[in-house]
CSV table of C-alpha atoms and ligand atoms in Angstrom, one decimal:
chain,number,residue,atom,x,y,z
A,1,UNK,CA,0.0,0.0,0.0
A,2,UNK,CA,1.2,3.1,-1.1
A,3,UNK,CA,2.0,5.6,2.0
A,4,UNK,CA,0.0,8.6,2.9
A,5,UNK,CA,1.0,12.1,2.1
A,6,UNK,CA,1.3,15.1,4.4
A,7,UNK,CA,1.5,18.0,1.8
A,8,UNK,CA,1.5,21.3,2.1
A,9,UNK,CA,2.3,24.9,0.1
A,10,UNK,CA,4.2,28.2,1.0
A,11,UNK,CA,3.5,31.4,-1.4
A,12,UNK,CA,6.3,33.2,-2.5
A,13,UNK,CA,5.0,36.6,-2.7
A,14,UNK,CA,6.8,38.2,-0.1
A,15,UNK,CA,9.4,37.4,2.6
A,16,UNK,CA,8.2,34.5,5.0
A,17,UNK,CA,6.8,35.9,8.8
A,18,UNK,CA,7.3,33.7,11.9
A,19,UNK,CA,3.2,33.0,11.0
A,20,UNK,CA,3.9,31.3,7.8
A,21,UNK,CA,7.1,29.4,9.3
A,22,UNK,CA,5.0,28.3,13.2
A,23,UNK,CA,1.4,27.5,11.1
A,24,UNK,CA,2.7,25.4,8.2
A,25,UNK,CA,6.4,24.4,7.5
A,26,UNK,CA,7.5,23.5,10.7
A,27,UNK,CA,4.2,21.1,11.4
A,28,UNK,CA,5.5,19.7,7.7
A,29,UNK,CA,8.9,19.5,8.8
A,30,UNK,CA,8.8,18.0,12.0
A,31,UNK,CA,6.4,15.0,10.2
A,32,UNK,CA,9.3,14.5,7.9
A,33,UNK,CA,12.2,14.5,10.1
A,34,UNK,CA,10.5,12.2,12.4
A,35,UNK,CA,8.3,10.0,10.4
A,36,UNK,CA,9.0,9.9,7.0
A,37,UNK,CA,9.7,6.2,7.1
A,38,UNK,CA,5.4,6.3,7.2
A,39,UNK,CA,4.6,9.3,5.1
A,40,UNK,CA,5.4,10.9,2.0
A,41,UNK,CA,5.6,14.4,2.9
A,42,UNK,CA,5.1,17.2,0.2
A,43,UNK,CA,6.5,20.9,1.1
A,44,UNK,CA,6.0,22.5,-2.2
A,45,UNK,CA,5.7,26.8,-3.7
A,46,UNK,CA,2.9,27.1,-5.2
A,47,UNK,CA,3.8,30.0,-7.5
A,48,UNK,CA,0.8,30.0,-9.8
A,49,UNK,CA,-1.3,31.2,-6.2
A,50,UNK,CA,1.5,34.1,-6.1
A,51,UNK,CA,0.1,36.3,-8.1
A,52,UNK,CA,-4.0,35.8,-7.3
A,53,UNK,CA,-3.4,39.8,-6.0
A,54,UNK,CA,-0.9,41.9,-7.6
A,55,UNK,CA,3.0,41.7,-7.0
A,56,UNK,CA,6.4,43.1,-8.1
A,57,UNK,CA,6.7,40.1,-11.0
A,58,UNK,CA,10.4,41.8,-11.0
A,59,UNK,CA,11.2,39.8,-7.4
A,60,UNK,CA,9.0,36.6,-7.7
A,61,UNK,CA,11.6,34.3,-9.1
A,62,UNK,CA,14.1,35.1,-6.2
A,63,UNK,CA,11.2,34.4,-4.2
A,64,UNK,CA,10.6,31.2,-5.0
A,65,UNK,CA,14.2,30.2,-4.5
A,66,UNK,CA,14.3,31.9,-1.1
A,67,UNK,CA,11.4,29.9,0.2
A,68,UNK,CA,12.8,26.9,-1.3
A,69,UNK,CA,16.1,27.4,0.6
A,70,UNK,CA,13.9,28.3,4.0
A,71,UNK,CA,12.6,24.7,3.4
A,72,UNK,CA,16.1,23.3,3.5
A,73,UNK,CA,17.6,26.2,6.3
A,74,UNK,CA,14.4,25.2,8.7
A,75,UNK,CA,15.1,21.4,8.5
A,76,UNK,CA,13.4,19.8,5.6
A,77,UNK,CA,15.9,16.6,5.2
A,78,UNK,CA,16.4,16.6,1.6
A,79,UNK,CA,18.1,13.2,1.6
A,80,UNK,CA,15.0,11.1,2.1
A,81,UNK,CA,13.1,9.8,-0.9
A,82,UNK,CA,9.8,10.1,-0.1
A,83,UNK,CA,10.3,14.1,1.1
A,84,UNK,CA,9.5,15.9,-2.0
A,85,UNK,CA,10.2,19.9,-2.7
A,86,UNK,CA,8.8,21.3,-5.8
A,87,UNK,CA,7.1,24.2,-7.5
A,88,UNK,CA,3.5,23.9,-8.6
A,89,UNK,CA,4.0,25.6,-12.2
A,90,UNK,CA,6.7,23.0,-12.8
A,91,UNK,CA,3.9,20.1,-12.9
A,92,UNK,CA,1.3,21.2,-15.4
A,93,UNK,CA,-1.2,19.0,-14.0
A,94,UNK,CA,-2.0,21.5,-12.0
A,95,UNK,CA,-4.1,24.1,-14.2
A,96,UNK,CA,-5.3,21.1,-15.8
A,97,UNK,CA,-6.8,19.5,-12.9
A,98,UNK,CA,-8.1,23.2,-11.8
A,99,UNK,CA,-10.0,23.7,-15.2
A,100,UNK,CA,-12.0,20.1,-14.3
A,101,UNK,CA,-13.0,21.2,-11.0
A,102,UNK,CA,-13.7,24.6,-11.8
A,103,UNK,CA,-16.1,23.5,-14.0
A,104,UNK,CA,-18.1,21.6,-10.8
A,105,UNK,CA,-17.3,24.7,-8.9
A,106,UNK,CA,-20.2,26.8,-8.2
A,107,UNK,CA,-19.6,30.7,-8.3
A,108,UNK,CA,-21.6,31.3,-5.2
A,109,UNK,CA,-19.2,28.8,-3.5
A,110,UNK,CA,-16.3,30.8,-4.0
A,111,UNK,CA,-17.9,34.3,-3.6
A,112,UNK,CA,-18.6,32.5,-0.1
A,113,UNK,CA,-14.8,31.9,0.9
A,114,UNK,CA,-14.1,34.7,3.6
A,115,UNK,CA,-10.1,35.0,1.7
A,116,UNK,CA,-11.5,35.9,-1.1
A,117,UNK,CA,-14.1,38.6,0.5
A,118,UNK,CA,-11.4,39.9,2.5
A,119,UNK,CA,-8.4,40.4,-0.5
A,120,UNK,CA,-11.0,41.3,-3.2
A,121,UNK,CA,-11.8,44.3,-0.9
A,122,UNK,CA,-8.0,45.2,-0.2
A,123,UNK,CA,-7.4,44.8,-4.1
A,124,UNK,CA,-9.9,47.3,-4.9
A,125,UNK,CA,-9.2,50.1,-2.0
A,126,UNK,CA,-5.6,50.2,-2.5
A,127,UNK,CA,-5.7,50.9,-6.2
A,128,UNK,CA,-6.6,54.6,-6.8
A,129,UNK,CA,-6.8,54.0,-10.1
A,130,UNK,CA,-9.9,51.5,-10.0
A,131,UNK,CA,-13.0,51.7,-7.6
A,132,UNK,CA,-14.8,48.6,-9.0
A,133,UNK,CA,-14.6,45.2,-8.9
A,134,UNK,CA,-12.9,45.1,-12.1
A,135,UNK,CA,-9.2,45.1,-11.1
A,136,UNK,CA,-10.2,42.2,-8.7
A,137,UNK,CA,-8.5,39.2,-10.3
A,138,UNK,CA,-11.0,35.5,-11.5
A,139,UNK,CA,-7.3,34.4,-10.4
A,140,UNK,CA,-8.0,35.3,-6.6
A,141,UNK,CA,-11.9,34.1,-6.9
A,142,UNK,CA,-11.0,30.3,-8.0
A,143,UNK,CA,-7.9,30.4,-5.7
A,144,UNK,CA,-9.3,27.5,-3.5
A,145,UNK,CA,-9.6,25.5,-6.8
A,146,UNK,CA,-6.4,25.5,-7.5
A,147,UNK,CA,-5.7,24.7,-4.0
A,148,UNK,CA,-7.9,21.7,-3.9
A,149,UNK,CA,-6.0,20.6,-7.4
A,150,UNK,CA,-3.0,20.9,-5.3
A,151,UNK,CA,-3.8,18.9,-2.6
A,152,UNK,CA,-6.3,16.0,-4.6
A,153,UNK,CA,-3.5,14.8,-7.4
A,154,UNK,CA,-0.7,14.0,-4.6
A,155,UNK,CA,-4.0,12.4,-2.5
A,156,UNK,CA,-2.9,14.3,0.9
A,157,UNK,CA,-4.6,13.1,3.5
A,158,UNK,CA,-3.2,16.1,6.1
A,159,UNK,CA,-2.4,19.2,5.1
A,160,UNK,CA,-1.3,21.7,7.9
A,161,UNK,CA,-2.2,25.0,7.3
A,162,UNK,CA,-2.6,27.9,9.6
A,163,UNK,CA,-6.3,28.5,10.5
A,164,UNK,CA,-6.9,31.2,8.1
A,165,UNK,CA,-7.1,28.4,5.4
A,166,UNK,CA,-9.4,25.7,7.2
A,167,UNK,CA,-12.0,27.1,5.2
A,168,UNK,CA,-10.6,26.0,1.8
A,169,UNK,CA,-9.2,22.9,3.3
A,170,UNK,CA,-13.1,22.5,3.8
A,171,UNK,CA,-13.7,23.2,0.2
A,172,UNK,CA,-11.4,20.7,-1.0
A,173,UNK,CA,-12.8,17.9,1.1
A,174,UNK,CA,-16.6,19.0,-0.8
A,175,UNK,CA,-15.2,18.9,-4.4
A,176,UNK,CA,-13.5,15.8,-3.6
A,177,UNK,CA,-16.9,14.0,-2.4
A,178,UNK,CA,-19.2,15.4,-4.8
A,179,UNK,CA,-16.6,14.3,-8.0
A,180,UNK,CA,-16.9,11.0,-6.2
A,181,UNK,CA,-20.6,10.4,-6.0
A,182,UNK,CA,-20.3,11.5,-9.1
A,183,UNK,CA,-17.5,9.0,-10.6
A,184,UNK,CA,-16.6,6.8,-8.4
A,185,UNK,CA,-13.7,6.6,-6.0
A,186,UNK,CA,-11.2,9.3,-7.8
A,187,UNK,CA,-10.0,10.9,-4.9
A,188,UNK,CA,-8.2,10.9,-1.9
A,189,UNK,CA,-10.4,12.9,0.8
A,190,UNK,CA,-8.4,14.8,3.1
A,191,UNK,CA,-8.9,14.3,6.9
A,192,UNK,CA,-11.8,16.8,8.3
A,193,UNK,CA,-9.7,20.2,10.2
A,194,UNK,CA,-10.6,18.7,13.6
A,195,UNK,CA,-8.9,15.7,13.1
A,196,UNK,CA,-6.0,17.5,11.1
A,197,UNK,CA,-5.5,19.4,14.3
A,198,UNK,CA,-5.4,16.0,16.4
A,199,UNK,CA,-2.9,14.6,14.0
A,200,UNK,CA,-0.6,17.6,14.4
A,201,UNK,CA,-1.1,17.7,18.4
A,202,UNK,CA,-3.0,21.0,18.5
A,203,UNK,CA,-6.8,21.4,19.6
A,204,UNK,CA,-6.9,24.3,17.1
A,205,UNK,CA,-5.2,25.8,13.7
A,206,UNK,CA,-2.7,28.0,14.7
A,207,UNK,CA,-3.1,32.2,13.8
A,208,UNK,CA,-0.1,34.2,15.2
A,209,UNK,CA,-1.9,38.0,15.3
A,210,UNK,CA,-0.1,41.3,14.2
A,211,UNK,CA,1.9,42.9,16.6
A,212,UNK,CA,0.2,46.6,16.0
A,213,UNK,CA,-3.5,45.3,16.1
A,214,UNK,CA,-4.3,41.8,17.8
A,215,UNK,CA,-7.0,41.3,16.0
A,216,UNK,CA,-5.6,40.7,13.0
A,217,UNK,CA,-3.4,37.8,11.7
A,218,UNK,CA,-0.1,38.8,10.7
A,219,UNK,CA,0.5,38.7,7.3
A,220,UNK,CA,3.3,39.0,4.8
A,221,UNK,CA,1.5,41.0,2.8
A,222,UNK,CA,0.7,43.6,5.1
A,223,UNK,CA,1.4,47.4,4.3
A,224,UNK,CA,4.0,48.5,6.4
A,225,UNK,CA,5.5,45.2,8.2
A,226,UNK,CA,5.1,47.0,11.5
A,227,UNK,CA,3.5,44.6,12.9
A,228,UNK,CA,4.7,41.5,11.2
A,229,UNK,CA,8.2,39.5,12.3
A,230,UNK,CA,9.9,38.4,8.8
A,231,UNK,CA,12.5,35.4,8.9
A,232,UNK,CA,14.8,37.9,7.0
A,233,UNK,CA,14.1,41.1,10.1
A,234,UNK,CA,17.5,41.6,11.6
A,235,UNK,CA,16.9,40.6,15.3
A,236,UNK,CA,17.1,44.0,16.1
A,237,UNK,CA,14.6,44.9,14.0
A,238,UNK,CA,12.3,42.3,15.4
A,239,UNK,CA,13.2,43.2,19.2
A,240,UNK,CA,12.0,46.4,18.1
A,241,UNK,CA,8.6,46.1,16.9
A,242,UNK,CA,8.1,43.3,19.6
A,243,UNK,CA,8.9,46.5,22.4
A,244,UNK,CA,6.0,48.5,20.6
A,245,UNK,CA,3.4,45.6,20.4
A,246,UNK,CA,0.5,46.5,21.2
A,247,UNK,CA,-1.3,45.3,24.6
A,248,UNK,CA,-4.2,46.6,27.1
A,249,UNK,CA,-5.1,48.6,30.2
A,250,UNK,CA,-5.8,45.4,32.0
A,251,UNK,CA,-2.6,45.5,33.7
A,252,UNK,CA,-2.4,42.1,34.1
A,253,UNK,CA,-0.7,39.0,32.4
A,254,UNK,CA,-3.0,36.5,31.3
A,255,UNK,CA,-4.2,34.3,28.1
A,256,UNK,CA,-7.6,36.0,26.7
A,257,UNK,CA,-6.8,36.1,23.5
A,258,UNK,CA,-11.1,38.0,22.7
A,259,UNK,CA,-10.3,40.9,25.9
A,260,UNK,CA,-6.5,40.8,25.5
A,261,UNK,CA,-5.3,39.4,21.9
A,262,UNK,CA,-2.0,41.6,21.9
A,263,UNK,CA,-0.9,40.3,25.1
A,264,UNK,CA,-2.5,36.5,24.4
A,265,UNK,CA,-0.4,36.8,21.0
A,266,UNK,CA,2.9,37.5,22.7
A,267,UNK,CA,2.5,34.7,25.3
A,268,UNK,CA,1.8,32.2,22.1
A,269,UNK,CA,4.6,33.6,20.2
A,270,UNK,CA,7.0,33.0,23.2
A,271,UNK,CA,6.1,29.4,23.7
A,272,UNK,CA,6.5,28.8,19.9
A,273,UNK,CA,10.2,30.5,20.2
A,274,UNK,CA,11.6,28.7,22.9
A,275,UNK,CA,9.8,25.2,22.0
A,276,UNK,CA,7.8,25.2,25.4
A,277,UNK,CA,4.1,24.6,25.5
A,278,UNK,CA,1.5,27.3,25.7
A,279,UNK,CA,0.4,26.3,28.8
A,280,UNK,CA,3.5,25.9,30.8
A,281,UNK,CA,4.2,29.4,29.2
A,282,UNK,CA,1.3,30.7,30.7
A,283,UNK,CA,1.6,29.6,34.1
A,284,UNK,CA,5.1,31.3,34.6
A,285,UNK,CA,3.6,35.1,33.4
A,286,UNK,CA,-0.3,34.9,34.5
A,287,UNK,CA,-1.2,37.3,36.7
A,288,UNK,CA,2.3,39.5,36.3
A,289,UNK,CA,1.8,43.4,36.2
A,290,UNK,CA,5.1,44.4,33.9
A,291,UNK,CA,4.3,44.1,30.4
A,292,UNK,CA,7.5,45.5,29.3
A,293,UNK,CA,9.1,42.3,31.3
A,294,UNK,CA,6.9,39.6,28.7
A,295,UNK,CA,7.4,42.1,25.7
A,296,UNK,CA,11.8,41.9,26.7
A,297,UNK,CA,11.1,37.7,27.1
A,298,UNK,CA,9.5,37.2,23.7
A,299,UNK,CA,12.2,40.2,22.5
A,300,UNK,CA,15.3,37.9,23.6
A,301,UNK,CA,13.6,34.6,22.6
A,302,UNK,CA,13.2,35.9,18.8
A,303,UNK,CA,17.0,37.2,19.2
A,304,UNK,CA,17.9,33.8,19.4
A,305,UNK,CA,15.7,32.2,16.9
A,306,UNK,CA,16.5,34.1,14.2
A,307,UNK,CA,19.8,34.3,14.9
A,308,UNK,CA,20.1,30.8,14.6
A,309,UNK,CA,18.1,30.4,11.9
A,310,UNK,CA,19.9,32.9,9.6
A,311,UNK,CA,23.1,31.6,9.8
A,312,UNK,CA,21.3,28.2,8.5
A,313,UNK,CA,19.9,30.0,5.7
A,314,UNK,CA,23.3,31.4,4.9
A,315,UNK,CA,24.9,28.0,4.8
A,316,UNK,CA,22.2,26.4,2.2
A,317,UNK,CA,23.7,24.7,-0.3
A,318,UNK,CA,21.7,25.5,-4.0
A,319,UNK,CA,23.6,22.5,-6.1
A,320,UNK,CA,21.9,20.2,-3.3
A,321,UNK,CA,18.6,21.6,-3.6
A,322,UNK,CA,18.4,22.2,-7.2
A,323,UNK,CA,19.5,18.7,-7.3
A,324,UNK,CA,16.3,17.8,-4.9
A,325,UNK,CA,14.1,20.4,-7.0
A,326,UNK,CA,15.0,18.5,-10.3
A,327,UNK,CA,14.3,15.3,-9.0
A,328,UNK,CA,11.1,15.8,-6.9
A,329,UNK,CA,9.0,17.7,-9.6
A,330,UNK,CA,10.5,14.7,-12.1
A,331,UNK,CA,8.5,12.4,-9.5
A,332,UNK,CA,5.7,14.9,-8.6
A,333,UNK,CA,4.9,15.2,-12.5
A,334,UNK,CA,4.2,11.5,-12.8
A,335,UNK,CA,2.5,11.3,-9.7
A,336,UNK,CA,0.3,14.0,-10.5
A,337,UNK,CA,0.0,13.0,-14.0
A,338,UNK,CA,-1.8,9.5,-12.9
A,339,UNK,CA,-4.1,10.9,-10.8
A,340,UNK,CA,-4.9,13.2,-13.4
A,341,UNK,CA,-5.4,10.8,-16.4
A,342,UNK,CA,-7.9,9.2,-13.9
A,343,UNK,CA,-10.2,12.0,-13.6
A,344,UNK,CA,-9.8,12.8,-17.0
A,345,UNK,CA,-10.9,9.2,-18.0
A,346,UNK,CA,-13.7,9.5,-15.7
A,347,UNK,CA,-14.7,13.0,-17.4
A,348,UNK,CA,-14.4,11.3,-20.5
A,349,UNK,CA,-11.3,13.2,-22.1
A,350,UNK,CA,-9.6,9.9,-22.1
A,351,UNK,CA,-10.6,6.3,-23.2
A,352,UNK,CA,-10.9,4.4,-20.0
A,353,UNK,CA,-8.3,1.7,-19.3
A,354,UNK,CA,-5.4,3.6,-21.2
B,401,TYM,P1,0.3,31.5,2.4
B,401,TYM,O1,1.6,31.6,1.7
B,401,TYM,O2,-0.5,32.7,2.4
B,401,TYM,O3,0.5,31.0,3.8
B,401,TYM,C1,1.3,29.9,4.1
B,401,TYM,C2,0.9,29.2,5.3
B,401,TYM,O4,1.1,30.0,6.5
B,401,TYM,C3,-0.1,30.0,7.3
B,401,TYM,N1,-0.1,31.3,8.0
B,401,TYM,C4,-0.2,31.5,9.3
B,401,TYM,N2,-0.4,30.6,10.3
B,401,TYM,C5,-0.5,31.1,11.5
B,401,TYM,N3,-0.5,32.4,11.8
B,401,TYM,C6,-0.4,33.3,10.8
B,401,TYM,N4,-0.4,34.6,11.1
B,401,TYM,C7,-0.3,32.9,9.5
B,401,TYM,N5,-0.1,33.5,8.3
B,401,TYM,C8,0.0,32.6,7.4
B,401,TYM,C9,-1.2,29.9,6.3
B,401,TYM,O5,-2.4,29.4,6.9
B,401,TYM,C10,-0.7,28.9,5.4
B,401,TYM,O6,-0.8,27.5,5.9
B,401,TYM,N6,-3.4,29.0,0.3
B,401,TYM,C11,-2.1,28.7,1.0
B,401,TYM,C12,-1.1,28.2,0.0
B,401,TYM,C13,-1.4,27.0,-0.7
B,401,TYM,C14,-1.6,25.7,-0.1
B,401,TYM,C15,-2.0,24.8,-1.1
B,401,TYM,C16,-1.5,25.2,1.2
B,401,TYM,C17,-1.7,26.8,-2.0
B,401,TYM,N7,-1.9,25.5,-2.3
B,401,TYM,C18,-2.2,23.5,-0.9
B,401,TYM,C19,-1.8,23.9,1.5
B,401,TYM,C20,-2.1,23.0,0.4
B,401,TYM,C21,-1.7,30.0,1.7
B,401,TYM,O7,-2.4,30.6,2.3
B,401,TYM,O8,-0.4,30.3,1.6
């Protein structure tokens, strides 16, 4: 029996932030430095989701090779065959697969997905030149179909994601039972969240807020970075904006992340630096009065991380992984080209039994 896959994607649209690196690649990495004897585990950039809302096209190829040497610099181990690196436009199958299920898509489905409601809005208000709905990309609206094609042609069974993209997670899991009451037993359904969260060891997706306003998530493609840690911030830089996070008038330590998110955020982000679980994390600050004392712990414990992880990053070798990149989307394309003659057979683009 074939193994199950853990897969999941990174965008390359902007540096990485400590979200992107805590909610997804190191839940991927840790599966496959611990268990890849049981799993194939897919860590892949999809590129083609890069540009769903506009970007400097200018920097997106030295994008994609920075994230693929983050893989390598956070721990991927590259010398294990069934831990795969690759970048979506590389395997065609891809589009194809999203044109078939975009055509059992419905549009109120998407027009649904809160992503899309949310980055349609900031595609339209930032651009002076446009106030309709016009400049908002069909790239961006069928996003989660390409998603789903990215997750259905490896058959993933777990996909760690950060919480902000349960909802498409969701999504795939629909397409992927309604193509097979419609055909048969095509695809691979991926686990529902809940029990994605039990397999990773959480009890919920993970959503590291912005620094400046706690009620946000922080993103890499927010405005002014003031509130975002980037893997490439100096740790000075970091230190600083963790000193001018934002917190409350309570006064008092303690993990309430609806009546105090900026504090709750800086207690989550300290027991993800310094490897310690939330709850033990909490117990050593609740009910302390200095702010400035948790803001100066969560300063120092960045310090370190990044640190540490920088000088991996600058010790990446790129013959290795271009080696790893060759290979992986040489297996990826076949991989993802069985799955897809299957659906096309079922569709009826292909003769059945080819
Ligand atoms: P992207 O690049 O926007 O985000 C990559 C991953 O980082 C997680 N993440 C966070 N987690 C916790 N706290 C945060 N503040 C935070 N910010 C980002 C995201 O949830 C995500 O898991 N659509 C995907 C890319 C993708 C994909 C896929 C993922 C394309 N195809 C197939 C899995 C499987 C995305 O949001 O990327």
């Amino acid at each position: 029996m074939s193994k199950q896959v853990i897969l999941t994607g990174i965008r390359a649209n902007n540096d990485l932030t400590i979200g992107n690196y805590f909610g997804a690649i190191m839940p991927t990495i840790d599966m496959a430095a611990t268990r890849a004897d049981e799993f194939q585990v897919n860590l892949f950039v999809p590129d083609l989701h890069s540009f769903t809302t506009p970007i400097d096209h200018t920097k997106l190829h030295d994008q994609i090779w920075h994230n693929i040497r983050v893989f390598a610099a956070a721990g991927l181990p590259l010398d294990k065959p069934d831990i795969h690196i690759y970048r979506q436009s590389y395997i065609p199958a891809h589009s194809e697969m999203t044109w078939i299920l975009d055509c059992f898509t419905g549009m109120g489905e998407m027009a649904r997905m809160t992503q899309f409601k949310d980055k349609s809005g900031a595609a339209t208000s930032d651009d002076e030149q446009s106030s309709s709905q016009d400049r908002v990309s069909v790239g961006l609206f069928n996003y989660p179909v390409l998603m789903a094609a990215d997750i259905l042609l490896y058959g993933a069974t777990y996909v760690p994601v950060g919480d902000d993209q349960s909802q498409h997670l969701e999504f795939t899991r629909d397409i992927a039972e309604r193509l097979n009451a419609k055909f048969g037993e095509l695809f691979t359904v991926p686990k529902p969240v809940q029990e994605q969260h039990a397999f990773f060891g959480k009890d919920q997706g993970l959503r590291i807020k912005d620094l400046q306003d706690p009620t946000k998530k922080m993103s890499k493609s927010d405005d002014t970075g003031n509130g975002v840690i980037f893997l490439g911030d100096t740790p000075e830089t970091a230190a600083k904006k963790i000193m001018s996070a934002t917190t409350d008038s309570v006064g008092k330590v303690a993990y309430d992340p609806d009546k105090q998110p900026g504090v709750a955020n800086l207690l989550q982000i300290l027991a993800l630096f310094s490897h310690r679980d939330l709850q033990e994390v909490i117990g050593e600050w609740e009910g302390k009065t200095m702010y400035g004392d948790l803001k100066k712990a969560v300063a120092d414990a960045c310090s370190q991380f990044l640190t540490t992880f920088q000088a991996k990053l600058a010790s990446v070798d790129d013959n290795l992984l271009q080696a790893k990149l060759e290979a992986s989307e040489a297996a990826m394309r076949e991989q993802a080209g069985r799955t897809l003659l299957t659906v096309q057979q079922a569709v009826g683009l292909r003769p059945k039994g080819q």
